[in-house]
mmCIF file of C-alpha atoms in Angstrom:
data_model
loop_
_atom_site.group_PDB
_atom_site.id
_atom_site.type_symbol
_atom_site.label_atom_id
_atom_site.label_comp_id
_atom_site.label_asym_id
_atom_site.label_seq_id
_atom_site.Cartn_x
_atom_site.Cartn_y
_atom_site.Cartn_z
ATOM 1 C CA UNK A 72 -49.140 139.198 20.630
ATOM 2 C CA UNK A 73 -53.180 139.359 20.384
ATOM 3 C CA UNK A 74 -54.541 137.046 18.115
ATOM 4 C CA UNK A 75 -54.999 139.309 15.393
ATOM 5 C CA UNK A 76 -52.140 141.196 15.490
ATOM 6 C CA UNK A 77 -50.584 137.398 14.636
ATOM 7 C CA UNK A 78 -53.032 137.165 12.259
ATOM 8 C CA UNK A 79 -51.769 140.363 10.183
ATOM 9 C CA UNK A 80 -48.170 139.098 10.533
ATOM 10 C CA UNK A 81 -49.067 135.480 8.426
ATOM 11 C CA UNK A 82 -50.801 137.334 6.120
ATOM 12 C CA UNK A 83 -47.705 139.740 5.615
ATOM 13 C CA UNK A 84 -45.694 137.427 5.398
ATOM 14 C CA UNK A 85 -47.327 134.895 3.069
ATOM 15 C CA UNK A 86 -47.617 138.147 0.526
ATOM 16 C CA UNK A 87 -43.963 138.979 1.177
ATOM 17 C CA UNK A 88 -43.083 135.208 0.519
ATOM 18 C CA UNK A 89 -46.066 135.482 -3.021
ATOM 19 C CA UNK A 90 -43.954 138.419 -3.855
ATOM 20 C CA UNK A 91 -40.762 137.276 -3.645
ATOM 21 C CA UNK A 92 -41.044 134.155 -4.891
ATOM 22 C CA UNK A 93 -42.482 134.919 -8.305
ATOM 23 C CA UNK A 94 -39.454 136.304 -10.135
ATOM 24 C CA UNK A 95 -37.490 133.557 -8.247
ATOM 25 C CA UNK A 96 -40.017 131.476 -10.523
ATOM 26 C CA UNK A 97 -39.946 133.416 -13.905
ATOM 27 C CA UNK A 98 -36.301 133.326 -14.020
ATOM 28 C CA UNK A 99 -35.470 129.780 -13.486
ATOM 29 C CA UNK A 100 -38.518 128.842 -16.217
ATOM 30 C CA UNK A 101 -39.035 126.364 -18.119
ATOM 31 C CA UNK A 102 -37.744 123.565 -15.994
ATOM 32 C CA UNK A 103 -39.572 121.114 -17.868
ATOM 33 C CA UNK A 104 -41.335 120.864 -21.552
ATOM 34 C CA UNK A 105 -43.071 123.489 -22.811
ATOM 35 C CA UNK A 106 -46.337 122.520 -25.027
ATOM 36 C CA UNK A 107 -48.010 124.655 -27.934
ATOM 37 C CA UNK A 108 -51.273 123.616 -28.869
ATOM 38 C CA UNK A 109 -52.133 124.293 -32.994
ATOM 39 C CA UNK A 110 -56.111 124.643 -33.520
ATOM 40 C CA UNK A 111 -55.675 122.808 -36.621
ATOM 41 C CA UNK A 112 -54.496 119.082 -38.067
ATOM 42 C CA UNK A 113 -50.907 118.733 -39.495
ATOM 43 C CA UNK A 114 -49.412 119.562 -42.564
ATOM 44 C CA UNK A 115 -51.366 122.743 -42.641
ATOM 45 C CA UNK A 116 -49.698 126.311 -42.159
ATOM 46 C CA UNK A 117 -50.419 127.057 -38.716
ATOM 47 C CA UNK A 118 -48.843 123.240 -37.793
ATOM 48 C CA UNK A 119 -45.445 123.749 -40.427
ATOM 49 C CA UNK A 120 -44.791 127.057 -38.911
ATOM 50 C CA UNK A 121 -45.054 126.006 -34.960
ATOM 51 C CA UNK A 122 -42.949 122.658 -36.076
ATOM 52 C CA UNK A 123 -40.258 124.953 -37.832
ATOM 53 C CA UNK A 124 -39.518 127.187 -34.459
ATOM 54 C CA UNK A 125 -39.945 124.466 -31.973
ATOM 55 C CA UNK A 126 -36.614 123.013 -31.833
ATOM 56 C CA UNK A 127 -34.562 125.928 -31.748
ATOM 57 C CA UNK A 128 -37.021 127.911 -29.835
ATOM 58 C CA UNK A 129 -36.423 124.856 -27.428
ATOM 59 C CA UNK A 130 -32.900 125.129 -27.805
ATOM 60 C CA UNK A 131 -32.696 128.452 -26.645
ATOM 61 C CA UNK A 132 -35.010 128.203 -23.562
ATOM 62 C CA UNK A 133 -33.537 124.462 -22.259
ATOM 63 C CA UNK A 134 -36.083 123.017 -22.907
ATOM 64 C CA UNK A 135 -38.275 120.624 -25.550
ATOM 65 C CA UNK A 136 -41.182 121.909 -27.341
ATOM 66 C CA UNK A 137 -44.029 119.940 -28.184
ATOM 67 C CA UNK A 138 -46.430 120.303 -30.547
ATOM 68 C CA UNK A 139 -50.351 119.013 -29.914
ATOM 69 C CA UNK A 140 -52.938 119.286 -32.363
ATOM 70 C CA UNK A 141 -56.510 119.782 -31.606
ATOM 71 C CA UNK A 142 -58.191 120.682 -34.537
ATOM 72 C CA UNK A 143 -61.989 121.462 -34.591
ATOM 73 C CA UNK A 144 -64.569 124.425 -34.500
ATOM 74 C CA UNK A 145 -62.444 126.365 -36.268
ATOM 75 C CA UNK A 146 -59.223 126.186 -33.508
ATOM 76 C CA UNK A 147 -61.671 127.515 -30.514
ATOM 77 C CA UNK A 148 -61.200 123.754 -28.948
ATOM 78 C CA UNK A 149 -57.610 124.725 -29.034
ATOM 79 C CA UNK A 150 -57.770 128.051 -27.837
ATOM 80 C CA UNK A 151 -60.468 127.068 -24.819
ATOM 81 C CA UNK A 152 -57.793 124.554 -23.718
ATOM 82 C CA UNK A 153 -55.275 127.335 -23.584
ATOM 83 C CA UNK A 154 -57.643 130.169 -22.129
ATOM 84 C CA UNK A 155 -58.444 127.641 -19.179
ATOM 85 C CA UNK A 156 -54.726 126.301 -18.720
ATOM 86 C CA UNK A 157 -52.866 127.361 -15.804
ATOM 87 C CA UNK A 158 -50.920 129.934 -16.545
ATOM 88 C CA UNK A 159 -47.243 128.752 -15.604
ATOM 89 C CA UNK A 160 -45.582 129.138 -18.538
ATOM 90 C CA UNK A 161 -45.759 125.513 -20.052
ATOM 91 C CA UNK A 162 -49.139 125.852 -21.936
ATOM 92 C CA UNK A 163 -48.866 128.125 -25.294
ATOM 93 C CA UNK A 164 -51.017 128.426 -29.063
ATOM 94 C CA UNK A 165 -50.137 129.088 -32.190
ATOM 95 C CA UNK A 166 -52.726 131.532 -33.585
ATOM 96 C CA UNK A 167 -53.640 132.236 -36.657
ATOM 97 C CA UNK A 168 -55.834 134.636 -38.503
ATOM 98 C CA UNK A 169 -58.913 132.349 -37.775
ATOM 99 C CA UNK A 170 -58.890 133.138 -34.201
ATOM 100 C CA UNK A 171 -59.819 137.034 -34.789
ATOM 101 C CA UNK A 172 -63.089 135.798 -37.665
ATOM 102 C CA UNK A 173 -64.097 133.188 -35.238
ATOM 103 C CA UNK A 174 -64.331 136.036 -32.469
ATOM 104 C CA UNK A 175 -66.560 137.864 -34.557
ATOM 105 C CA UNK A 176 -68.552 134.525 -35.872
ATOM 106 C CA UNK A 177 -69.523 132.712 -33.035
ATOM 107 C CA UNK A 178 -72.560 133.740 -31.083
ATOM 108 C CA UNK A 179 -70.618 133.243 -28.059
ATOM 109 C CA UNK A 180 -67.186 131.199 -26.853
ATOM 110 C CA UNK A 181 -66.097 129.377 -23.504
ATOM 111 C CA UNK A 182 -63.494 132.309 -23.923
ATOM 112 C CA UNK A 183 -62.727 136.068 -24.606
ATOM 113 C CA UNK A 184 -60.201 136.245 -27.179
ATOM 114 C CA UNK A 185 -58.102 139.032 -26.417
ATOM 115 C CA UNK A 186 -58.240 139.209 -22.729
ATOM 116 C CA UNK A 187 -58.295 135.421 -22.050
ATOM 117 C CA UNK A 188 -54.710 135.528 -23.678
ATOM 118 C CA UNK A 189 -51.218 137.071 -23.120
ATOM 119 C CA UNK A 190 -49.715 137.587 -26.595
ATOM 120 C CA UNK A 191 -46.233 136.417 -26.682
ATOM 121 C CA UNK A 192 -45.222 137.869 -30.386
ATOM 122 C CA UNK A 193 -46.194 137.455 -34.235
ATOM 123 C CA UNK A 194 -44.124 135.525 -35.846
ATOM 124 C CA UNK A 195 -45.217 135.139 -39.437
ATOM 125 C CA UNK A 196 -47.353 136.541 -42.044
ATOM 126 C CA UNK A 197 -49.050 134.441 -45.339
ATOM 127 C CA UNK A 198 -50.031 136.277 -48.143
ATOM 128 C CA UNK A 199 -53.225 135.989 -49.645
ATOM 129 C CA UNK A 200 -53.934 136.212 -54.171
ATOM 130 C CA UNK A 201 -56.696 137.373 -55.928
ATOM 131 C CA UNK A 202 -56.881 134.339 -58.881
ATOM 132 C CA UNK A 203 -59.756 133.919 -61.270
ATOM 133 C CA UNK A 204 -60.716 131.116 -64.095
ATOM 134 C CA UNK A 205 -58.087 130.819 -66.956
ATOM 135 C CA UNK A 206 -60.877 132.417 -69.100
ATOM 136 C CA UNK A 207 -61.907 135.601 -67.542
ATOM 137 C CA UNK A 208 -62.070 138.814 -69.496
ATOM 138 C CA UNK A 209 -59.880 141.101 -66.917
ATOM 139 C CA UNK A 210 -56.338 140.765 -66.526
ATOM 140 C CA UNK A 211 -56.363 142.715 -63.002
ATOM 141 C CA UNK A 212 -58.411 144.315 -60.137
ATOM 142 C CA UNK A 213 -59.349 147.237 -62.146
ATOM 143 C CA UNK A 214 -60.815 144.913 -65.031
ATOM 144 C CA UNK A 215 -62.509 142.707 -62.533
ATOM 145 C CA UNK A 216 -64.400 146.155 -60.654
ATOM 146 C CA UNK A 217 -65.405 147.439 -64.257
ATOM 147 C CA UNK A 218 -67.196 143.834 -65.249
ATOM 148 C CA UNK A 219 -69.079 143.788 -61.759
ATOM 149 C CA UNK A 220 -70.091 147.100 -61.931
ATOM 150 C CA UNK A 221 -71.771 147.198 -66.060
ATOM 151 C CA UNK A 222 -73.304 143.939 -64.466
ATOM 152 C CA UNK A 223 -74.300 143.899 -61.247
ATOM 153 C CA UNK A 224 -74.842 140.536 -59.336
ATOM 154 C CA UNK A 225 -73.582 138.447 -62.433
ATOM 155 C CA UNK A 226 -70.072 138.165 -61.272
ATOM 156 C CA UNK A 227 -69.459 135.508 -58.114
ATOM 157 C CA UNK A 228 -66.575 134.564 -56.339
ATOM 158 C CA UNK A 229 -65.435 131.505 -54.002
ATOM 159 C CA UNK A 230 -64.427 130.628 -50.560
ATOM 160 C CA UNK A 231 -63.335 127.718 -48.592
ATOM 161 C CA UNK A 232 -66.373 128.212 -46.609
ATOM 162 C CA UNK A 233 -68.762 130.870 -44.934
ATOM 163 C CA UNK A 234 -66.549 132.190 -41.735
ATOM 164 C CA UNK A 235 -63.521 131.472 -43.342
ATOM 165 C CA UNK A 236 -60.885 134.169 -43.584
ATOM 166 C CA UNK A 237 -61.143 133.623 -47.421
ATOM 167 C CA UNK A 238 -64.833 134.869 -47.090
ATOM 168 C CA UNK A 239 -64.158 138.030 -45.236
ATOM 169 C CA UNK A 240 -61.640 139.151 -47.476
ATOM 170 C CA UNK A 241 -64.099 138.878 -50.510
ATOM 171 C CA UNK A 242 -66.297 140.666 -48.481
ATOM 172 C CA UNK A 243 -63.971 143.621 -47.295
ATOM 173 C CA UNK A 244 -62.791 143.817 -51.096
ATOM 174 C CA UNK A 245 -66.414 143.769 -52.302
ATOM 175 C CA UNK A 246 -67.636 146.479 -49.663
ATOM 176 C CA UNK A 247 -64.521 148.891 -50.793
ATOM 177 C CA UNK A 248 -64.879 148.729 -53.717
ATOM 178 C CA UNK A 249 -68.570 148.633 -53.751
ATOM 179 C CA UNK A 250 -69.405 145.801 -55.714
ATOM 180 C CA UNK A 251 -72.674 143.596 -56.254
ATOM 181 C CA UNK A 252 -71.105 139.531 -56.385
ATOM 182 C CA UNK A 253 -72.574 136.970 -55.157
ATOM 183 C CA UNK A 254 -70.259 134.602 -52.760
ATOM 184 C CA UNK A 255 -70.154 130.575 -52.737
ATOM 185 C CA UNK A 256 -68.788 128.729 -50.355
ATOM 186 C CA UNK A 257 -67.242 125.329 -50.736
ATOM 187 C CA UNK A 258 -65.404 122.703 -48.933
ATOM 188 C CA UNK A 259 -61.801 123.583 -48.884
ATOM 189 C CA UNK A 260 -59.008 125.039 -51.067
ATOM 190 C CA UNK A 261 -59.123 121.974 -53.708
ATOM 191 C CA UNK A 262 -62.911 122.206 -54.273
ATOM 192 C CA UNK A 263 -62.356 126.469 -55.072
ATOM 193 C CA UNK A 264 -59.271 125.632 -57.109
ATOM 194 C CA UNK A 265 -61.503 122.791 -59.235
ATOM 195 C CA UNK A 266 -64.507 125.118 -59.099
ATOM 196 C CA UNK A 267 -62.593 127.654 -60.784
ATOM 197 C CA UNK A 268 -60.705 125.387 -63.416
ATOM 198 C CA UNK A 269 -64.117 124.080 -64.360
ATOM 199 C CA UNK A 270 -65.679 127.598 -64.946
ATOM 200 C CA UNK A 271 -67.880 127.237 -62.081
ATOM 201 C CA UNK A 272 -66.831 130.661 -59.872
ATOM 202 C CA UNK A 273 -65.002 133.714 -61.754
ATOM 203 C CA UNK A 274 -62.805 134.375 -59.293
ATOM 204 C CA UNK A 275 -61.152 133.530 -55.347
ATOM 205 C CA UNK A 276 -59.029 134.982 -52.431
ATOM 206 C CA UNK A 277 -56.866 132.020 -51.201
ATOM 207 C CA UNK A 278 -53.668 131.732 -49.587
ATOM 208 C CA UNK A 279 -50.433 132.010 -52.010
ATOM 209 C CA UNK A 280 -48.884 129.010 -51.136
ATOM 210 C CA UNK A 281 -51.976 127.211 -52.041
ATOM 211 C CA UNK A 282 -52.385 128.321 -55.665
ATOM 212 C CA UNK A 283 -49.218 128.918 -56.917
ATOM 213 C CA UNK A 284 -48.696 125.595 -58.506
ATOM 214 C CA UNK A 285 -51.597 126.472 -60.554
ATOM 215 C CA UNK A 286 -51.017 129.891 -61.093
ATOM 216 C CA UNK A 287 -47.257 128.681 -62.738
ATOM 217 C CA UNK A 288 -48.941 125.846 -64.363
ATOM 218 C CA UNK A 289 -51.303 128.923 -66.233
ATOM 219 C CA UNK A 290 -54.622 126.979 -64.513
ATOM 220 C CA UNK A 291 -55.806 130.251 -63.209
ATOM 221 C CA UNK A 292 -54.698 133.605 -63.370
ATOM 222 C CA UNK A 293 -53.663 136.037 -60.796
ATOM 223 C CA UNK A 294 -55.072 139.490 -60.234
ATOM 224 C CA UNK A 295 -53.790 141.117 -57.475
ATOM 225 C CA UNK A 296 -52.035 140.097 -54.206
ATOM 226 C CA UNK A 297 -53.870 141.323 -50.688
ATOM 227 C CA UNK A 298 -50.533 142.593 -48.927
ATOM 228 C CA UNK A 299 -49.483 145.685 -48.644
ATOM 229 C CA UNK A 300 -46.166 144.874 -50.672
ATOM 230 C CA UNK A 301 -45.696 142.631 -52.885
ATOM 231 C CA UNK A 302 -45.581 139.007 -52.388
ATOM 232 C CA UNK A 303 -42.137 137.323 -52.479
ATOM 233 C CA UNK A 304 -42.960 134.391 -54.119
ATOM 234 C CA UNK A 305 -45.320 136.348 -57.233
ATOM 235 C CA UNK A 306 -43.155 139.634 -57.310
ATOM 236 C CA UNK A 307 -44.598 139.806 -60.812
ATOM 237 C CA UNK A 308 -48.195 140.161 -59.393
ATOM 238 C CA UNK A 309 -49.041 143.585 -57.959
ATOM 239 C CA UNK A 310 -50.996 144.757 -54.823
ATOM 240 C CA UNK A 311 -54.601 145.385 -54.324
ATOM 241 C CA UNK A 312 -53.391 149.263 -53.338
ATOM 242 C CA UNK A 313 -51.158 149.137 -56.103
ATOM 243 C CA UNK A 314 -54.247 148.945 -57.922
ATOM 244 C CA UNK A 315 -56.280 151.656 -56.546
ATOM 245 C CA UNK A 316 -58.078 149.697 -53.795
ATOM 246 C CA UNK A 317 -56.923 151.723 -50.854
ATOM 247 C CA UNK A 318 -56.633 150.493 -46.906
ATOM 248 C CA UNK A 319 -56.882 147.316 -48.466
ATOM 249 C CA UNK A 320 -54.164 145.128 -46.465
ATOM 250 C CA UNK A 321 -55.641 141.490 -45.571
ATOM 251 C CA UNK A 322 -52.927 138.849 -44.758
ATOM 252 C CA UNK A 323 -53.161 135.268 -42.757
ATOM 253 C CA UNK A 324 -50.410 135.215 -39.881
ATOM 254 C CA UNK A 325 -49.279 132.786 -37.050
ATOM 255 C CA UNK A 326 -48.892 134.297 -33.750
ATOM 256 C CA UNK A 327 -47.710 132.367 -30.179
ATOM 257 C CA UNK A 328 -49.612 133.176 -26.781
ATOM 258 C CA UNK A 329 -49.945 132.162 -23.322
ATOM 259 C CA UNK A 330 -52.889 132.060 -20.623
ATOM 260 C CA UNK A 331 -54.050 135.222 -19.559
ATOM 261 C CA UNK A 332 -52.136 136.148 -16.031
ATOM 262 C CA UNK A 333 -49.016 134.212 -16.983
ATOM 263 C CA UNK A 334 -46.118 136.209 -15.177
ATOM 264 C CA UNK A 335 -44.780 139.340 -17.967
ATOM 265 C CA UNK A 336 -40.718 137.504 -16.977
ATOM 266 C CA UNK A 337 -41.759 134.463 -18.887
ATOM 267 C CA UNK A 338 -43.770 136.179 -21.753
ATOM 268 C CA UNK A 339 -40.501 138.673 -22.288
ATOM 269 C CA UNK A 340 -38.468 135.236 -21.639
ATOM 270 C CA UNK A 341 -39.859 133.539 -24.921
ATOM 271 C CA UNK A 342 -40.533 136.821 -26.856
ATOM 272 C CA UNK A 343 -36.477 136.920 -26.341
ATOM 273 C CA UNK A 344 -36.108 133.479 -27.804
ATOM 274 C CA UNK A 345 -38.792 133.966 -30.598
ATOM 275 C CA UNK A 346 -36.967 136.827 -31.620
ATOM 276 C CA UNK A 347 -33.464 135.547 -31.547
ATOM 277 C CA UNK A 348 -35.019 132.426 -33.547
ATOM 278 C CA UNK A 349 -36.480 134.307 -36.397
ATOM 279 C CA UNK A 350 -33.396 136.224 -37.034
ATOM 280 C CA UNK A 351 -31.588 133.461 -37.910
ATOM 281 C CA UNK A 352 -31.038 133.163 -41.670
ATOM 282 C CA UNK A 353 -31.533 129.521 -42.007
ATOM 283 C CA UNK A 354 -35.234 130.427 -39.952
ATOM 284 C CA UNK A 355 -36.342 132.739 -42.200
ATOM 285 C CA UNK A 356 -35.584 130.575 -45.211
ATOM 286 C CA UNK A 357 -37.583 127.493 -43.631
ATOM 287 C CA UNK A 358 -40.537 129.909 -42.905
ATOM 288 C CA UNK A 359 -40.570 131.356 -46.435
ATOM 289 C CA UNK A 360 -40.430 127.472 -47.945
ATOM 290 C CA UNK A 361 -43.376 126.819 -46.148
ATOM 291 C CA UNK A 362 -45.005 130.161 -47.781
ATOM 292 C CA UNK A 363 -44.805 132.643 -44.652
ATOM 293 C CA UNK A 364 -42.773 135.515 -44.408
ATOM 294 C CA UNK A 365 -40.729 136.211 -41.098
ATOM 295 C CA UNK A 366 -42.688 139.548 -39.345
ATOM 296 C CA UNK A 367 -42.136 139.296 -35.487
ATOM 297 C CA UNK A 368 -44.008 141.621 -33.877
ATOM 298 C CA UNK A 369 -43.345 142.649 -29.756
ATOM 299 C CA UNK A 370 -45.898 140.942 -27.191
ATOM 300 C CA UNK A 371 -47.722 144.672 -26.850
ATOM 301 C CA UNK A 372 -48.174 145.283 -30.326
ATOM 302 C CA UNK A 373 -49.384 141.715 -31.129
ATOM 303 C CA UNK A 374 -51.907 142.597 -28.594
ATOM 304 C CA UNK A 375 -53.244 145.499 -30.307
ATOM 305 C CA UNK A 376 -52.994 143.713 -34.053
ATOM 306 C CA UNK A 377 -55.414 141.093 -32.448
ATOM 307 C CA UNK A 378 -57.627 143.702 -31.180
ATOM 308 C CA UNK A 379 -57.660 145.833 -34.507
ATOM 309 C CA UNK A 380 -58.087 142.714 -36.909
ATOM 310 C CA UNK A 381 -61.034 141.676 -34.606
ATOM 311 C CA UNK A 382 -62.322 145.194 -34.733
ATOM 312 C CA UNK A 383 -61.685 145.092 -39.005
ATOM 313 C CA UNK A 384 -63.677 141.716 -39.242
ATOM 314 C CA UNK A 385 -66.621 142.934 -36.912
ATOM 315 C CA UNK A 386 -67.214 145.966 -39.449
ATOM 316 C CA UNK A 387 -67.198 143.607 -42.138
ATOM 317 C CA UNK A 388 -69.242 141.279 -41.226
ATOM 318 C CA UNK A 389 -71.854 143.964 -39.997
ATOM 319 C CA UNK A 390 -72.039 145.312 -43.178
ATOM 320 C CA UNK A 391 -72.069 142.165 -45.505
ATOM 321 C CA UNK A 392 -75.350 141.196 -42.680
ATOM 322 C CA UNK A 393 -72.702 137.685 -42.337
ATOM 323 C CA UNK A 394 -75.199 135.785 -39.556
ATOM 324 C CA UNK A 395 -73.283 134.263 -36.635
ATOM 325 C CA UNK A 396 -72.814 130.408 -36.203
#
C-alpha cells in the first residue's frame, strides 16, 4: 500500500467512524445535566417560566435541569455564552422577546441572533395591555386615536425604557395608527405604573401580569389588549384589532434554544419532551399563574417567528429614526 493510498484509507475511515458515531451520540443524550441559561435575574417572567418546565422537562429526558442566571445588557451576556458554547446538547437559553429588539438595537453583538442559534420550540406567550391614568377622557383605543389626532404631540405615553419591548410596541401602535405622541422612558414597570397614577404619562403598553393588580384595584384603566385574542386573564378587555387597529399583534414570549450546529436528534429529542411537558394540564395551569399562556411552537417555525419579529422590529425602529445603543 503506497503511502497515500494509506493515507485515503484513515481519512475514510475516521469520516465513517464521525458518521457513525453521531447518532450513536444523539440517542443516548443527555447523560449528564443539562443547563439553561435565563438573560435575566429571578423572579422575573423569563426565570418563572424556565423554573416551571425544568423539572419535568428533566424528568422526561433523565436528566436534571439547571437553571443559571446571567442577567445584563439586555440578556446578550446570556445569549453570547450560549452562541459560543459547544454545541453538545447540555448548554440551552430561554429567550424572550428581548432577544429579537436587542438584534435590531445594538450597533453590533459578539453574536448573530438567528443563525448563531438552533431553536428548540416556543413555549409560551405573555400578553401585553394598553392602560392609561385613572383620569383620561377615552375609555378605549378609538377614544385615545381621536384625542391624539385634534391634538397633535400633546398626548405622551411611557415605557420601561428606550429599547425595551414596551417602547417598540408604542411605536408600532403609534406608526399604524399614525399618531403624533411623544414617548418617555423610565426605569422599570413600578416607575410607569407610579408615573401614570400620579398623572405624569396618559397612557402605557406593559405586560398583563404586571398591571393587573392595578387595573382590578381601578388605579388605571385598560384600553385595549395587544394579542390577537383576547387575554385570559382581562376577557372583559378587547383587542387592539378588535378595535380597528389592524396587523396589530405584539406579544412577549419565552422560547428554549441550543448552539448553532447542535446535532437535529437532540433538538427533536427535547422539542419531544417540551411538547409532552406543556400538554400536561397541571403545566399549563402553572404557566398561566405565572401570566403566560401555553403556545408551543415546532423548532422550524420558532425559527422563522424569530426571524419575522426581528424583521417587524427593524421596520419599526427605522421608521420611529430609534438610534442604536
Amino acid at each position: 500500500m503506497t503511502k497515500s493510498v494509506g493515507l485515503c484509507a484513515v481519512a475514510g475511515f475516521a469520516a465513517l467512524l464521525a458518521v457513525t458515531m453521531q447518532p450513536a451520540s444523539a440517542q443516548e443524550w443527555p447523560t449528564r445535566p443539562i443547563r439553561v441559561i435565563v438573560g435575566f435575574g429571578p423572579g422575573g417572567g423569563t426565570d418563572i417560566v424556565s423554573r416551571i418546565i425544568a423539572e419535568p422537562l428533566g424528568e422526561f429526558l433523565g436528566q436534571s435541569i439547571v437553571i443559571e442566571n446571567k442577567p445584563g445588557a439586555g440578556s446578550t451576556i446570556a445569549a453570547d455564552m450560549v452562541a459560543k458554547a459547544p454545541p453538545d446538547g447540555y448548554t440551552a437559553s430561554m429567550l424572550s422577546a428581548g432577544h429579537t429588539v436587542s438584534a435590531v438595537m445594538f450597533k453590533t453583538l459578539p453574536y448573530d441572533s438567528v443563525k448563531d442559534f438552533a431553536p428548540v420550540g416556543l413555549v409560551a406567550n405573555s400578553g401585553f395591555v394598553i392602560v392609561a391614568r385613572k383620569d383620561f377622557p377615552a375609555h378605549d383605543i378609538k377614544g385615545l386615536i381621536a384625542i391624539a389626532k385634534a391634538a397633535p404631540g400633546k398626548l405622551n405615553f411611557a415605557s420601561v425604557g428606550i429599547g425595551s419591548t414596551q417602547h417598540f410596541a408604542g411605536e408600532l401602535f403609534r406608526q399604524i395608527a399614525g399618531i403624533d405622541v411623544a414617548h418617555i422612558p423610565y426605569r422599570g414597570t413600578p416607575a410607569v405604573v407610579t408615573a401614570l397614577r400620579r398623572q405624569e404619562v396618559d397612557y402605557a403598553i406593559e405586560l398583563v401580569q404586571a398591571v393587573i393588580g392595578q387595573i382590578q384595584a381601578d388605579e388605571i384603566k385598560s384600553l385595549a389588549v395587544t394579542s390577537p385574542q383576547r387575554w385570559p386573564t382581562l376577557p372583559q378587555v378587547p383587542t387592539m384589532q378588535e378595535q380597528g387597529i389592524a396587523g396589530y399583534d405584539v406579544t412577549s414570549w419565552y422560547g428554549l434554544v441550543f448552539p448553532a450546529g447542535t446535532p437535529k436528534a437532540i433538538t427533536d429529542k427535547m422539542y419531544n419532551g417540551l411538547t409532552q411537558v406543556l400538554a400536561r394540564d397541571t403545566m399549563q395551569k402553572q404557566i398561566a399563574n405565572a401570566g403566560a399562556v401555553v403556545h408551543p411552537l415546532s423548532p422550524q417555525d420558532f425559527g422563522r417567528h424569530l426571524e419575522s419579529e426581528i424583521a417587524k422590529w427593524r421596520d419599526v425602529a427605522t421608521k420611529a429614526k430609534i438610534e442604536q445603543q
